[in-house]
Amino acid sequence: MKEDTKDNVLGTVSVRKLMVKFAVPSIIGMLVGALYNIVDQLFIGQKVGTLGNTATSIAFPFTTACMALALLFGIGGASCYNLAMGMGDKKRAGYYVGNALTMLVGCGVVLAAITLVLLDPLLKLFGATGAVMPYARDYVSVTAIGFPFLILSTGGGHLVRADGSPKMAMICNISGAVVNTVLDAIFVIGLDWGMKGAAWATVIGQLVSSLIVVVYACNFKTTKLEKKHFMIVASHTKRVAMIGMASFFNQVAIGIVQIVLNNSLKHYGELSEYGADDPIACAGIIMKVNMIVFAIVIGLAQGTQPIESFNYGARNFDRVKHAFILAIKTGAVISVIAFILFQIFPRQILRMFANENASDGYYEFGSKFFRTFLFFTWMNCLQPISSTFFTSIGKSIKGVFLSLTRQIIFFIPTLLVLPLFFEINGILYTGPIADVLSGIVAVIMVIFEFRNMHRMSLAEDCAK
C-alpha cells in the first residue's frame, strides 16, 4: 500500500464500523428517496383515487431514467474517485468529481427538454389509457421541470458520500423528502391541487436537495475542487461512465420492465375481469412498496462502495470480501422480513393507497400480485449488492452484465411468453422466475471473483 494511503480510515478502521458509518446514512438516504414516490402515491390515492395512482405508475419510467443518469455519473464518479484515492492519485481524483457533477446537470436539462417536447407520445408508449392520460399529463408536465434537480441531488449524494461525508449525503436526501411530504399535504389535501400539487411538491423538494449538493461541492473536504475540474475531459468522463454503467443499466432495465409490464397489464387486463387500470395501479404501488426493500439493499451496497473501491485499489482483498459478505448477510435478513410482510398483509398495505371508491378487483389482483410476483423477494439482495461489488472494484463489464440479468435477460422474455399461455396470471409468475435465476448467476460470479482475488493475493505475497 502506498504511504499516503496507510492512514486513510477506509483502509484501517474495522469493516463493521465503516459499514455502520457509510451504510446506515446511505440506507436512510435511499429510504427517504424511495418515499418521494410513496408519499405522492399515498396522497394521490386518498385524494384523487385509483386513476391518479395509475398515472404515477405510467410516469415511473421517467423517474427511472433520471435515476439511471444520476447513478451513471454519481456511482461512476464516486467509484473512480475512491479508486484513485486508494491508489494515491489525488490529482486525478478531483477531475472525476468535477466532470461527474457537470454531466449530472447537463443530462438533467436534456432529459427535461426531451420529455416536455414528446410528452404525449411517451405517455402512450408507457401504457397510458384514455382515462389515465389527463392525470399523467398533469403530473409529468410539472415533474419534468425538476429532472435536473433530481439527477443532481441523487448523483451528487454519492459524490458527497465518497468524500467521506455519508451523514451529509443523508441530510441531502432527507431535506428534500421532508419538504416534499409537507408540501404534499398542503398542495394535495389542503389546496386541492390534485396531481399538479403532488408534482410541484416533488419538484420543490428536489430543488432543496440539489442546492445542498451545490453548497457542499464548493467545500469538498479531501480534494479542493477548482474551475478546471468541472471542464469536461473526454477520458475522465468516459472512465466515470464506464464504471457507472452497471448501475445505469440496472435502472434502464427497471424502466424498460415497467414499460413492458404496464403495456402487458393494459392488454391482458382488458381481457380479464379486472380491466386495464386497476392492474396497472396495483403493480405500480407494489413495485414502489418493494422499492423500500430495494432502497435498504441498495443503501447497503452503496455503503460498501467506498470500502470496496479503496481497499481493492490498495490491494487489501480480505477487507473487500468482508464488506461484501457483511452486506449480503444484512440484506438477506431485511429481504426475509419483507417477504413475510408481503405474504401476510397485502390488503392492509394496498388499503393505504386507496380511497373508499377502490374496487374489489383492486384488492383481489393486488393481493395476488404481492404474494405471487414477490414470492422470491427474499433473494433480491443478491443481484444488486453483487452488481455494485463489481462496479466498486472497477470491473464494469461484469457489473453491467449482472445488472441486466434479472430485468432484461430473465424477466422480459418470460413476461412476453408466459401470458400467452396463462394470460394475466402469467405476468405474476415472471417475478419469482427472474429472482431465482438472477440470484444464482450472482452467486456464481462472486465465487469466481473471490477466487481470483485469492490468486492475486498469493501472487503478490510471492513477489515480495
XYZ file of C-alpha atoms in Angstrom:
464
model
C 0.000 0.000 0.000
C 1.331 3.484 -0.824
C 2.489 5.560 2.125
C -0.213 8.216 1.655
C -2.989 5.634 1.840
C -1.933 3.923 5.075
C -3.639 6.414 7.359
C -6.925 6.546 5.444
C -9.759 5.270 7.648
C -11.102 3.193 4.742
C -8.017 1.020 4.999
C -7.520 0.951 8.772
C -10.817 1.129 10.698
C -12.719 -2.157 11.136
C -15.009 -3.013 8.225
C -18.014 -3.403 10.526
C -17.575 0.122 11.883
C -17.102 1.506 8.399
C -20.275 -0.259 7.260
C -22.211 1.433 10.043
C -20.667 4.789 9.175
C -21.316 4.582 5.427
C -24.207 2.164 5.006
C -26.601 3.488 7.666
C -26.720 7.054 6.283
C -26.866 5.612 2.769
C -29.805 3.370 3.702
C -31.621 6.267 5.338
C -30.968 8.422 2.288
C -32.201 5.723 -0.096
C -35.281 5.088 2.039
C -36.102 8.764 2.023
C -35.590 8.827 -1.739
C -37.967 5.876 -2.143
C -40.500 7.738 -0.050
C -40.677 10.517 -2.665
C -42.869 8.340 -4.882
C -44.557 6.559 -1.981
C -45.669 9.854 -0.434
C -47.102 11.048 -3.747
C -48.960 7.731 -4.135
C -50.388 7.953 -0.623
C -51.767 11.469 -1.027
C -52.896 10.928 -4.623
C -54.559 7.615 -3.746
C -56.528 9.171 -0.919
C -57.486 12.379 -2.727
C -57.580 11.545 -6.461
C -58.160 7.785 -6.410
C -57.040 4.773 -8.429
C -56.698 6.655 -11.720
C -54.256 9.041 -10.066
C -52.118 6.169 -8.838
C -52.285 4.567 -12.267
C -50.931 7.830 -13.682
C -47.935 7.777 -11.329
C -47.256 4.197 -12.432
C -47.277 5.362 -16.051
C -44.875 8.175 -15.081
C -42.465 5.878 -13.246
C -40.176 5.220 -16.266
C -39.320 8.932 -16.267
C -38.103 8.589 -12.695
C -36.013 5.533 -13.538
C -34.470 7.434 -16.468
C -33.432 10.177 -14.039
C -32.072 7.622 -11.601
C -30.148 5.882 -14.395
C -28.330 9.087 -15.344
C -27.796 10.006 -11.694
C -26.172 6.651 -10.955
C -24.188 6.596 -14.216
C -22.209 9.660 -13.170
C -22.855 9.556 -9.402
C -21.779 5.968 -8.708
C -19.259 6.141 -11.553
C -17.702 9.339 -10.252
C -17.680 8.124 -6.659
C -16.058 4.798 -7.549
C -13.421 6.438 -9.745
C -12.709 8.967 -7.017
C -12.233 6.342 -4.293
C -10.210 4.054 -6.560
C -7.915 6.964 -7.425
C -7.571 7.968 -3.761
C -6.843 4.340 -2.822
C -4.001 4.313 -5.363
C -2.696 7.648 -4.057
C -3.665 9.551 -7.243
C -5.211 12.596 -5.562
C -4.579 14.879 -8.552
C -6.800 12.903 -10.940
C -9.489 12.281 -8.301
C -10.709 15.895 -8.444
C -11.394 15.685 -12.170
C -13.611 12.641 -11.693
C -15.832 14.525 -9.233
C -15.971 17.766 -11.223
C -16.713 16.063 -14.551
C -19.396 13.916 -12.900
C -21.175 16.980 -11.456
C -21.136 18.760 -14.821
C -22.598 15.749 -16.588
C -25.314 15.330 -13.946
C -26.619 18.846 -14.549
C -26.293 18.671 -18.339
C -28.104 15.341 -18.625
C -30.935 16.614 -16.437
C -31.563 19.605 -18.672
C -31.527 17.491 -21.844
C -33.886 14.857 -20.415
C -36.338 17.514 -19.205
C -36.430 19.143 -22.643
C -37.000 15.829 -24.449
C -39.779 14.875 -22.035
C -41.677 18.143 -22.377
C -41.459 18.125 -26.186
C -42.526 14.467 -26.570
C -44.789 14.183 -23.522
C -47.975 12.699 -25.020
C -46.255 10.151 -27.304
C -44.082 8.993 -24.401
C -47.045 8.598 -22.049
C -48.859 6.485 -24.658
C -45.701 4.411 -25.137
C -45.554 3.824 -21.380
C -49.088 2.383 -21.351
C -51.434 5.305 -20.574
C -55.097 4.620 -21.324
C -57.519 7.325 -22.406
C -58.901 7.628 -18.870
C -55.439 7.978 -17.301
C -53.854 10.335 -19.851
C -55.085 13.660 -18.330
C -53.793 12.701 -14.881
C -50.443 11.529 -16.237
C -50.064 14.670 -18.358
C -50.735 16.945 -15.371
C -48.196 15.072 -13.246
C -45.287 14.694 -15.668
C -45.564 18.160 -17.244
C -44.557 19.537 -13.838
C -42.154 16.859 -12.551
C -40.114 17.141 -15.771
C -39.075 20.632 -14.656
C -37.402 19.014 -11.661
C -35.387 16.403 -13.586
C -32.107 18.406 -13.368
C -32.593 18.792 -9.613
C -33.449 15.111 -9.105
C -30.437 13.910 -11.103
C -28.013 16.325 -9.426
C -29.228 15.617 -5.886
C -29.228 11.840 -6.348
C -25.930 11.564 -8.207
C -24.289 14.292 -6.161
C -25.181 12.481 -2.958
C -22.904 9.594 -3.994
C -20.035 12.018 -4.585
C -20.611 13.592 -1.180
C -20.511 10.127 0.410
C -17.312 9.279 -1.462
C -15.725 12.372 0.081
C -16.219 10.784 3.493
C -19.425 12.627 4.402
C -22.187 9.978 4.492
C -24.215 11.982 7.018
C -24.277 14.995 4.730
C -25.447 12.771 1.848
C -28.214 11.551 4.126
C -29.174 15.107 5.085
C -29.359 15.981 1.392
C -31.978 13.291 0.773
C -33.904 13.794 3.997
C -34.262 17.547 3.490
C -35.917 17.196 0.117
C -38.185 14.372 1.256
C -39.391 16.295 4.311
C -40.165 19.323 2.152
C -41.958 17.085 -0.350
C -44.092 15.439 2.331
C -45.114 18.715 3.970
C -45.946 20.342 0.641
C -47.875 17.248 -0.485
C -50.168 17.669 2.490
C -50.587 21.374 1.748
C -50.932 21.232 -2.033
C -52.893 17.980 -2.479
C -55.063 17.873 0.636
C -55.184 21.487 1.796
C -55.352 23.365 -1.518
C -56.877 20.503 -3.534
C -54.389 20.890 -6.398
C -54.533 17.159 -7.202
C -51.861 15.707 -9.498
C -50.143 19.024 -10.145
C -49.966 19.709 -6.426
C -48.143 16.432 -5.798
C -45.832 17.161 -8.720
C -44.904 20.653 -7.513
C -44.246 19.315 -4.022
C -41.821 16.799 -5.521
C -40.002 19.383 -7.641
C -39.536 21.824 -4.762
C -38.193 19.031 -2.534
C -35.703 18.041 -5.235
C -34.605 21.660 -5.613
C -33.784 21.860 -1.898
C -31.699 18.664 -2.065
C -29.783 19.821 -5.140
C -28.906 23.146 -3.510
C -27.302 21.261 -0.625
C -25.148 19.319 -3.096
C -24.039 22.554 -4.784
C -23.060 24.124 -1.465
C -21.125 21.004 -0.439
C -19.287 20.849 -3.781
C -17.943 24.315 -3.056
C -16.416 22.953 0.159
C -15.207 19.460 -0.827
C -13.076 18.031 2.001
C -10.388 15.685 0.694
C -9.836 17.439 -2.644
C -10.307 21.126 -3.355
C -12.481 21.400 -6.446
C -11.404 24.142 -8.865
C -12.962 25.519 -12.034
C -10.739 23.314 -14.200
C -12.184 20.178 -12.598
C -15.655 20.971 -13.978
C -14.458 21.316 -17.581
C -15.323 18.118 -19.449
C -12.309 15.924 -20.234
C -13.312 13.081 -22.522
C -11.001 10.482 -20.961
C -12.188 11.211 -17.419
C -15.866 11.333 -18.356
C -15.519 8.091 -20.291
C -13.886 6.400 -17.303
C -16.643 7.613 -14.978
C -19.352 6.432 -17.382
C -17.728 3.030 -17.826
C -17.563 2.432 -14.083
C -21.112 3.689 -13.541
C -22.513 1.697 -16.449
C -23.693 -1.230 -14.308
C -25.853 0.970 -12.084
C -27.058 2.865 -15.171
C -28.190 -0.256 -16.993
C -29.817 -1.597 -13.853
C -32.078 1.465 -13.744
C -32.642 1.427 -17.506
C -33.670 -2.199 -17.176
C -36.141 -1.285 -14.419
C -37.620 1.388 -16.675
C -37.925 -0.969 -19.640
C -39.538 -3.594 -17.431
C -42.041 -1.032 -16.143
C -42.971 -0.014 -19.687
C -43.391 -3.608 -20.881
C -45.222 -4.507 -17.666
C -47.629 -1.567 -17.988
C -48.474 -2.456 -21.576
C -48.851 -6.163 -20.753
C -51.158 -5.376 -17.839
C -53.119 -2.997 -20.053
C -53.577 -5.648 -22.764
C -54.270 -8.700 -20.620
C -56.145 -6.666 -18.016
C -58.670 -5.620 -20.659
C -59.193 -9.307 -21.413
C -59.729 -10.161 -17.735
C -62.311 -9.406 -15.077
C -60.059 -6.708 -13.590
C -59.927 -4.262 -16.515
C -56.815 -2.314 -17.538
C -56.473 0.446 -14.940
C -56.651 -1.484 -11.635
C -53.838 -3.946 -12.518
C -51.543 -1.091 -13.607
C -52.316 0.819 -10.409
C -51.681 -2.251 -8.239
C -48.435 -3.146 -9.988
C -47.139 0.416 -9.670
C -47.972 0.599 -5.975
C -46.483 -2.813 -5.208
C -43.303 -2.163 -7.176
C -42.806 1.078 -5.265
C -43.504 -0.599 -1.915
C -40.930 -3.220 -2.864
C -38.576 -0.359 -3.704
C -38.454 0.340 0.030
C -36.798 -3.052 0.451
C -34.583 -2.371 -2.544
C -33.689 1.019 -1.060
C -32.313 -0.703 2.026
C -30.437 -3.283 -0.039
C -29.056 -0.687 -2.448
C -28.149 1.510 0.521
C -26.140 -1.396 1.912
C -24.451 -1.856 -1.453
C -23.654 1.835 -1.744
C -22.312 1.819 1.803
C -19.796 -0.831 0.777
C -18.693 1.077 -2.334
C -16.069 3.372 -0.752
C -14.736 0.484 1.363
C -14.511 -1.935 -1.555
C -13.122 0.612 -4.017
C -10.416 1.972 -1.716
C -9.260 -1.391 -0.409
C -9.272 -3.008 -3.851
C -7.110 -0.135 -5.103
C -4.857 -0.597 -2.050
C -4.813 -4.426 -2.603
C -6.458 -5.221 0.751
C -8.593 -8.029 -0.665
C -9.676 -9.507 2.676
C -11.350 -6.221 3.604
C -13.109 -6.130 0.231
C -14.547 -9.619 0.814
C -15.523 -8.812 4.387
C -17.508 -5.732 3.309
C -19.359 -7.676 0.616
C -20.271 -10.632 2.855
C -21.466 -8.336 5.642
C -23.746 -6.507 3.196
C -25.191 -9.778 1.867
C -25.957 -11.116 5.353
C -27.694 -7.907 6.390
C -29.593 -7.672 3.097
C -30.812 -11.264 3.457
C -32.341 -10.540 6.869
C -34.168 -7.462 5.540
C -35.433 -9.345 2.480
C -36.825 -12.224 4.530
C -38.727 -9.812 6.777
C -40.195 -8.113 3.679
C -41.257 -11.479 2.241
C -43.178 -12.312 5.423
C -44.963 -8.943 5.466
C -45.911 -9.168 1.788
C -47.368 -12.641 2.233
C -49.399 -11.844 5.370
C -50.551 -8.216 4.971
C -51.092 -7.437 1.250
C -54.618 -5.999 1.606
C -53.622 -3.801 4.519
C -50.760 -2.313 2.505
C -52.962 -1.768 -0.542
C -55.610 -0.046 1.577
C -53.114 2.714 2.455
C -53.036 3.801 -1.200
C -56.763 3.805 -1.949
C -59.902 5.691 -1.014
C -63.400 4.348 -0.456
C -64.020 4.131 -4.214
C -61.459 1.366 -4.784
C -62.968 -1.724 -6.408
C -62.904 -5.321 -5.173
C -60.761 -6.148 -8.199
C -58.116 -3.713 -6.972
C -57.717 -5.638 -3.720
C -58.051 -9.082 -5.267
C -55.489 -8.567 -8.010
C -53.188 -6.571 -5.744
C -53.082 -9.352 -3.140
C -52.286 -11.946 -5.820
C -49.550 -9.695 -7.201
C -47.951 -9.257 -3.769
C -47.971 -12.970 -2.921
C -47.000 -14.398 -6.309
C -44.878 -11.785 -8.064
C -42.762 -11.138 -4.940
C -42.612 -14.747 -3.719
C -38.803 -14.855 -4.018
C -38.215 -11.304 -2.861
C -36.038 -12.773 -0.089
C -33.395 -13.426 -2.792
C -33.465 -9.878 -4.137
C -30.432 -8.790 -2.123
C -28.018 -10.934 -4.140
C -28.117 -9.237 -7.533
C -27.898 -5.506 -6.623
C -25.207 -5.959 -3.954
C -23.155 -8.162 -6.294
C -23.555 -5.757 -9.204
C -22.348 -2.843 -7.065
C -19.457 -5.003 -5.842
C -18.125 -5.455 -9.387
C -18.609 -1.760 -10.114
C -16.743 -0.819 -6.942
C -13.662 -2.866 -7.872
C -13.564 -1.366 -11.371
C -14.928 -4.375 -13.303
C -17.706 -2.521 -15.048
C -18.450 -5.100 -17.744
C -19.242 -7.776 -15.165
C -21.267 -5.261 -13.217
C -23.245 -4.303 -16.322
C -23.964 -7.929 -17.196
C -25.115 -8.720 -13.676
C -27.308 -5.622 -13.557
C -29.101 -6.849 -16.687
C -29.716 -10.442 -15.580
C -32.936 -10.049 -13.617
C -34.697 -7.339 -15.588
C -33.636 -7.859 -19.190
C -32.206 -11.352 -19.623
C -34.708 -13.265 -17.465
C -37.717 -11.057 -16.736
C -38.724 -9.610 -20.110
C -38.591 -12.900 -22.089
C -40.774 -14.661 -19.522
C -43.073 -11.619 -19.373
C -43.610 -11.859 -23.128
C -44.073 -15.651 -23.219
C -45.949 -16.767 -20.083
C -49.071 -14.570 -20.580
C -49.573 -16.248 -23.956
C -50.417 -19.421 -22.014
C -51.676 -18.140 -18.646
C -52.999 -14.664 -19.649
C -52.813 -12.090 -16.850
C -51.749 -14.725 -14.276
C -48.687 -15.415 -16.433
C -47.466 -11.903 -15.640
C -47.437 -12.794 -11.950
C -45.140 -15.788 -12.495
C -42.376 -13.761 -14.159
C -41.177 -12.143 -10.915
C -40.186 -15.269 -8.960
C -38.573 -16.890 -12.011
C -36.370 -13.853 -12.661
C -35.464 -13.516 -8.969
C -34.252 -17.111 -8.662
C -32.234 -17.185 -11.877
C -30.525 -13.816 -11.333
C -29.668 -14.781 -7.745
C -27.971 -17.976 -8.894
C -25.912 -16.114 -11.516
C -24.820 -13.522 -8.934
C -23.586 -16.180 -6.513
C -21.577 -17.957 -9.213
C -19.928 -14.746 -10.459
C -18.939 -13.602 -6.965
C -17.439 -17.006 -6.088
C -15.213 -16.854 -9.180
C -14.179 -13.262 -8.368
C -13.282 -14.176 -4.791
C -11.086 -16.977 -6.118
C -9.449 -14.521 -8.495
C -8.671 -12.116 -5.642
C -7.201 -15.006 -3.659
C -4.863 -15.854 -6.559
C -3.847 -12.195 -6.902
C -3.087 -12.029 -3.189
C -0.912 -15.172 -3.324
C 0.950 -13.821 -6.356
C 1.707 -10.532 -4.610
C 2.882 -12.351 -1.473
C 5.269 -14.456 -3.561
C 6.604 -11.375 -5.313
C 7.559 -9.701 -2.031
